Short mmCIF file of C-alpha atoms in Angstrom, two decimals:
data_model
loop_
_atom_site.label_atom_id
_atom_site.label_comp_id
_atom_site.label_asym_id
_atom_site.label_seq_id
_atom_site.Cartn_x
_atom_site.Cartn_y
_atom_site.Cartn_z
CA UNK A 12 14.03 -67.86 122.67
CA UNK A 13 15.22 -67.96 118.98
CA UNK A 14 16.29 -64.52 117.75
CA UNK A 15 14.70 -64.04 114.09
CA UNK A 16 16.64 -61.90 112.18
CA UNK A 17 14.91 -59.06 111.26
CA UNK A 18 13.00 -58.90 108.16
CA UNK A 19 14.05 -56.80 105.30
CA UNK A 20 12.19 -53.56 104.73
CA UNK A 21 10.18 -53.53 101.97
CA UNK A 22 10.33 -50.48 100.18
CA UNK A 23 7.76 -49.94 96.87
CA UNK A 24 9.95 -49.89 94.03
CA UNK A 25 8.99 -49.32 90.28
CA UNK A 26 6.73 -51.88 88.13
CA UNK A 27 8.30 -54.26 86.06
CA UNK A 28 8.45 -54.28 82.43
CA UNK A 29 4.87 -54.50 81.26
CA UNK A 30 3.68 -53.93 84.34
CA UNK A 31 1.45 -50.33 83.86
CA UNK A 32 1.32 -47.82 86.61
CA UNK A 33 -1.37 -48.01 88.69
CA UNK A 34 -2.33 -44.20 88.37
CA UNK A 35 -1.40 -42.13 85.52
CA UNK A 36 -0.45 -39.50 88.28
CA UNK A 37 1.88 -41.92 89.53
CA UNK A 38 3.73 -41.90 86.16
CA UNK A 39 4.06 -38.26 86.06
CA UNK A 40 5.46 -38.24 89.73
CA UNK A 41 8.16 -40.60 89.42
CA UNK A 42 9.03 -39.09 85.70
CA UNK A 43 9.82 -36.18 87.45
CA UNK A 44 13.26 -35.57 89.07
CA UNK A 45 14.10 -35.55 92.36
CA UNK A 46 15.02 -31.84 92.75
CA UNK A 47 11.22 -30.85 92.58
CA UNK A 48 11.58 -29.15 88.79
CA UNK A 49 9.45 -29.68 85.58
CA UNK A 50 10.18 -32.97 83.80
CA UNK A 51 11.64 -33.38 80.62
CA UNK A 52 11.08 -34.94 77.66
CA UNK A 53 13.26 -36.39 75.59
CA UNK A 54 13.12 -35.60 71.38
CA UNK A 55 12.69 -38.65 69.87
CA UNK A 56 14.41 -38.48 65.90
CA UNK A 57 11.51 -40.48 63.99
CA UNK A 58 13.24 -41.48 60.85
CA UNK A 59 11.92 -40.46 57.63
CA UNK A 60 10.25 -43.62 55.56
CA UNK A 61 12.48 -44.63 52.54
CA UNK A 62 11.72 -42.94 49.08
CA UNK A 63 11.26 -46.27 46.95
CA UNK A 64 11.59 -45.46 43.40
CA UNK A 65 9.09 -46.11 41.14
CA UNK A 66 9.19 -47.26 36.93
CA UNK A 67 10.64 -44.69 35.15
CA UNK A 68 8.70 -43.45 32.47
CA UNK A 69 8.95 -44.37 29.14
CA UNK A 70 9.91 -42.12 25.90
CA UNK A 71 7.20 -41.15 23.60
CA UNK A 72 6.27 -43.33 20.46
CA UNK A 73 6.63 -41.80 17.28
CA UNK A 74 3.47 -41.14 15.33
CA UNK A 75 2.82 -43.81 12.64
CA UNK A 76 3.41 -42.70 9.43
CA UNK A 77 -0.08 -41.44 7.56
CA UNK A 78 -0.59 -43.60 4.96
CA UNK A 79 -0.92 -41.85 1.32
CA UNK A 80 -3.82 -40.71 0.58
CA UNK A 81 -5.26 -42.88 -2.66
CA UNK A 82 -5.23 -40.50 -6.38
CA UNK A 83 -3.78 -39.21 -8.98
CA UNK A 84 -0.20 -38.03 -8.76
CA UNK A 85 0.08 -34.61 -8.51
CA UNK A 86 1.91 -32.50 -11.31
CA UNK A 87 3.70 -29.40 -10.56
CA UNK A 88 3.04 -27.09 -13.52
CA UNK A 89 6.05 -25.66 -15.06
CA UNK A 90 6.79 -21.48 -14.66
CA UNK A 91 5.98 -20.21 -18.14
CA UNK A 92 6.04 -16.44 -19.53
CA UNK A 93 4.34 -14.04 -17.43
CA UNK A 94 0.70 -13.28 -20.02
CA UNK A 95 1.61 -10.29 -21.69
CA UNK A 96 -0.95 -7.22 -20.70
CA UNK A 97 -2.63 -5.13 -23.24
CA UNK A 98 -1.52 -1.83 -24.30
CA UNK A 99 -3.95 1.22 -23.24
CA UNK A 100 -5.56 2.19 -25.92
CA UNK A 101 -4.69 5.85 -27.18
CA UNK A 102 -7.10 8.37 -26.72
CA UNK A 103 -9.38 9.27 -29.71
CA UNK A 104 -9.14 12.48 -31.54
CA UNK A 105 -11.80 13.95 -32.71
CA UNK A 106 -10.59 15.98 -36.03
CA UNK A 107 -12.77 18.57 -37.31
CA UNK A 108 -12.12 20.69 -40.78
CA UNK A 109 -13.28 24.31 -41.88
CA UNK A 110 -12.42 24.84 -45.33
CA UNK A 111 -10.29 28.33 -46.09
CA UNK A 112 -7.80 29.59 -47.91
CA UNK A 113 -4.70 30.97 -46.48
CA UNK A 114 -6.00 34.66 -46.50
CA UNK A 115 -8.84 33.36 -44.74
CA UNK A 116 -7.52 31.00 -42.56
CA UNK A 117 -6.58 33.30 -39.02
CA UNK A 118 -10.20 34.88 -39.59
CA UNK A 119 -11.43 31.36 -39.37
CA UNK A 120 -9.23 30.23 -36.70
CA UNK A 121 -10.81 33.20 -34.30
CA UNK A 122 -14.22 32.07 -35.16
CA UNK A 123 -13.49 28.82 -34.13
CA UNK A 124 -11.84 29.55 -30.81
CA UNK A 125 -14.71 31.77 -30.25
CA UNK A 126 -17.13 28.56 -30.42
CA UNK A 127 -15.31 26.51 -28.62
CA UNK A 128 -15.08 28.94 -25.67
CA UNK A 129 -18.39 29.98 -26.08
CA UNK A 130 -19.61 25.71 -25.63
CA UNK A 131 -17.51 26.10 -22.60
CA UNK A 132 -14.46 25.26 -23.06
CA UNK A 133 -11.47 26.39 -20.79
CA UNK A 134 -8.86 29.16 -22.36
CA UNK A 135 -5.99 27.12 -20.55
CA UNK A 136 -7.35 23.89 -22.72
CA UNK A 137 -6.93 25.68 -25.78
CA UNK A 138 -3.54 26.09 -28.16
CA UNK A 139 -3.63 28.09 -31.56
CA UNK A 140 -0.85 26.80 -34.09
CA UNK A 141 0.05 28.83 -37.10
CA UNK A 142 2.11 27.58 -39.92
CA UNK A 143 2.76 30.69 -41.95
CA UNK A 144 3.02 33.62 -40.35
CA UNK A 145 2.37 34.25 -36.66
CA UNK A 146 -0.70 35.30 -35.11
CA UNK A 147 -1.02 39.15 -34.32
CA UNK A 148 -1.73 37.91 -30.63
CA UNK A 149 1.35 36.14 -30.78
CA UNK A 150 3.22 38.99 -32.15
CA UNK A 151 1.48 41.54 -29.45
CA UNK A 152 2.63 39.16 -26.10
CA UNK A 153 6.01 38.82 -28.13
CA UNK A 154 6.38 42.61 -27.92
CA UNK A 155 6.64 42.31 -24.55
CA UNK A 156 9.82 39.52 -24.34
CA UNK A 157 10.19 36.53 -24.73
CA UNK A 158 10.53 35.58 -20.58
CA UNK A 159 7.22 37.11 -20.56
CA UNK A 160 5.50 35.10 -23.73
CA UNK A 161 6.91 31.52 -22.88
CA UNK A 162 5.93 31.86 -18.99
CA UNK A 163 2.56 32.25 -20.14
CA UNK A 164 2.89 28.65 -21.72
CA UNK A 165 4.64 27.22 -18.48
CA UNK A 166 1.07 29.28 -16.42
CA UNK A 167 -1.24 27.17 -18.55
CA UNK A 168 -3.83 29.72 -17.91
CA UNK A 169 -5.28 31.12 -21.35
CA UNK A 170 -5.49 30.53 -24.94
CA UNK A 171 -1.59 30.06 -25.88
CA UNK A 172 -0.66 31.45 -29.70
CA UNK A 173 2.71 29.99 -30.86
CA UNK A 174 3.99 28.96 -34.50
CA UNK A 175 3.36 25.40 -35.42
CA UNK A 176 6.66 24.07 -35.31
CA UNK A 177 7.27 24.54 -31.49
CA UNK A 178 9.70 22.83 -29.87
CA UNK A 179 8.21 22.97 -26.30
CA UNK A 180 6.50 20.65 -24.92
CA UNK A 181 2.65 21.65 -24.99
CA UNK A 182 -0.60 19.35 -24.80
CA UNK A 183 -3.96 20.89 -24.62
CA UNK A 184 -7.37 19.64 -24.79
CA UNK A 185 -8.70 21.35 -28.15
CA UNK A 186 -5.35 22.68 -31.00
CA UNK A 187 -6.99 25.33 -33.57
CA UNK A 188 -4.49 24.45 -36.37
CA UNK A 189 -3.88 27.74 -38.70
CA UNK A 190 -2.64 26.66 -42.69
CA UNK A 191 -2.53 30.64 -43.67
CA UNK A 192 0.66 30.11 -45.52
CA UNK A 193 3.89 27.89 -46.47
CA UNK A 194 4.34 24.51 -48.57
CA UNK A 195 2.03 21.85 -48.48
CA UNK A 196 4.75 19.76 -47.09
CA UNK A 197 5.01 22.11 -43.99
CA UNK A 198 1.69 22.17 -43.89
CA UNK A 199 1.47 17.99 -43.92
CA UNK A 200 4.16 17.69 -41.09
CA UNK A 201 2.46 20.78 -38.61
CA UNK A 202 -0.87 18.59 -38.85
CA UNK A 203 1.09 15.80 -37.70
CA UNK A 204 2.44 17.57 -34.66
CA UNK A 205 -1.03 18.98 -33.80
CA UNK A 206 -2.53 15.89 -33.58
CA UNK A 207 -0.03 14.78 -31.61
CA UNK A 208 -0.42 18.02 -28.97
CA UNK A 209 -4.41 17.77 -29.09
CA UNK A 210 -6.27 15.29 -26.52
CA UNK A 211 -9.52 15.46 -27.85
CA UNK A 212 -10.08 17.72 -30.62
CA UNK A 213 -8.18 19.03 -33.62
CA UNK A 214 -9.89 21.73 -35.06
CA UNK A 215 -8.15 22.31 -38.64
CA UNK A 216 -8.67 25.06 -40.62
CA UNK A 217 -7.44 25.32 -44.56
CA UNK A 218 -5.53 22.95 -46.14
CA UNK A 219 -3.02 20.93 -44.34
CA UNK A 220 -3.08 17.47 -47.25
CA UNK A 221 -4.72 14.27 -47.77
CA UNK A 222 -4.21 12.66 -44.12
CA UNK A 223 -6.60 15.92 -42.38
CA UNK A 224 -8.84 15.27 -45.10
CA UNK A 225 -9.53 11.75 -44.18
CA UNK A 226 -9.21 12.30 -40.83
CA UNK A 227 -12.15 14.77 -41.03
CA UNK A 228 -14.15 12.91 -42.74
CA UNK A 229 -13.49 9.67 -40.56
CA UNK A 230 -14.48 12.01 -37.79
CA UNK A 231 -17.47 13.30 -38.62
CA UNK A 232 -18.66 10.28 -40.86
CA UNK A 233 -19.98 12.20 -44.20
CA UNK A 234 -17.27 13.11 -47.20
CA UNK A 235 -15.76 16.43 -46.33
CA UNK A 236 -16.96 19.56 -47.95
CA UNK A 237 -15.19 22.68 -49.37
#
């Protein structure tokens, strides 16, 4: 009797390529190693897709040019003198005249300070100028010095007596000019220097020349009368 050899064992051995697993368990058993412990899986290093560069962008256009706008050409004017402003007007005087004659003239001056305090006027707006001799309330404050009389002018705060060619400098609202004595000349140049003290009203008694005269009579708008 023929002696066969014996067939080869076949064993079950792993699919081929393409060949799936019949069971997904299957898969998982033979993935795992022999030694009973967990399977491992491999890190697979997916490569990052390719950064394709794009158009670059282009630089910015200029703005067209505006076209000019149709007219006239325009003409610069040319810097000429700056337009001159006018000059404040000095403040009117009023000038007021009381006839008397140098004896009578300080009696007349008192009367008239006594009006204009009495229409209520303020003593500190009020100045009494002699041109011959000085007032006997002038000659009572000089009595006391002269630091004493002349810080009564710098107060401002009465009637102020003083001889009409003072040298200080001394506005007030109303001047009482006195003409109880000296030349007509004197008499000429203290007017001038009132008016020139007085801000509103120049109140002169006697005779001090033509210029008061007219003054006077500009003032008050009728020919002055003796």
């Amino acid at each position: 009797m023929p002696v066969f050899p014996e067939e080869p064992e076949i064993h079950e051995s792993l699919p081929g390529p393409g060949v799936p697993f019949p069971r997904e368990s299957d898969a998982q058993a033979l993935r795992a190693p022999a030694t009973g412990g967990v399977p491992t899986i491999t890190p697979t290093t997916v490569a990052a897709p390719a950064t394709v560069p794009g158009p670059r962008p282009a630089p910015p256009r200029p703005a067209p040019p505006r076209a000019a706008r149709p007219g006239p050409p325009r003409s610069v004017p040319k810097p000429g003198p700056a337009p001159r402003r006018p000059a404040a007007a000095a403040p009117q005087v009023e000038v007021r005249r009381i006839a008397a004659t140098p004896a009578q003239a300080l009696e007349r001056a008192d009367e008239a300070v006594d009006l204009l305090l009495d229409s209520g006027r303020d003593p500190a707006g009020i100045l009494v100028l002699t041109v011959g001799e000085a007032h006997p309330w002038q000659q009572h404050e000089l009595s006391f010095g002269e630091e004493r009389y002349w810080a009564q002018l710098a107060d401002g705060g009465d009637v102020f007596y003083a001889d009409a060619a003072l040298t200080r400098p001394a506005r007030r609202e109303a001047v009482v000019l006195v003409v109880n004595g000296g030349t007509p000349a004197r008499a000429a140049a203290a007017y001038t220097e009132a008016l020139g003290r007085a801000t509103a009203l120049l109140v002169v008694c006697g005779d001090a020349g033509p210029a008061a005269a007219e003054a006077a009579g500009a003032a008050s708008g009728r020919p002055v009368t003796a």
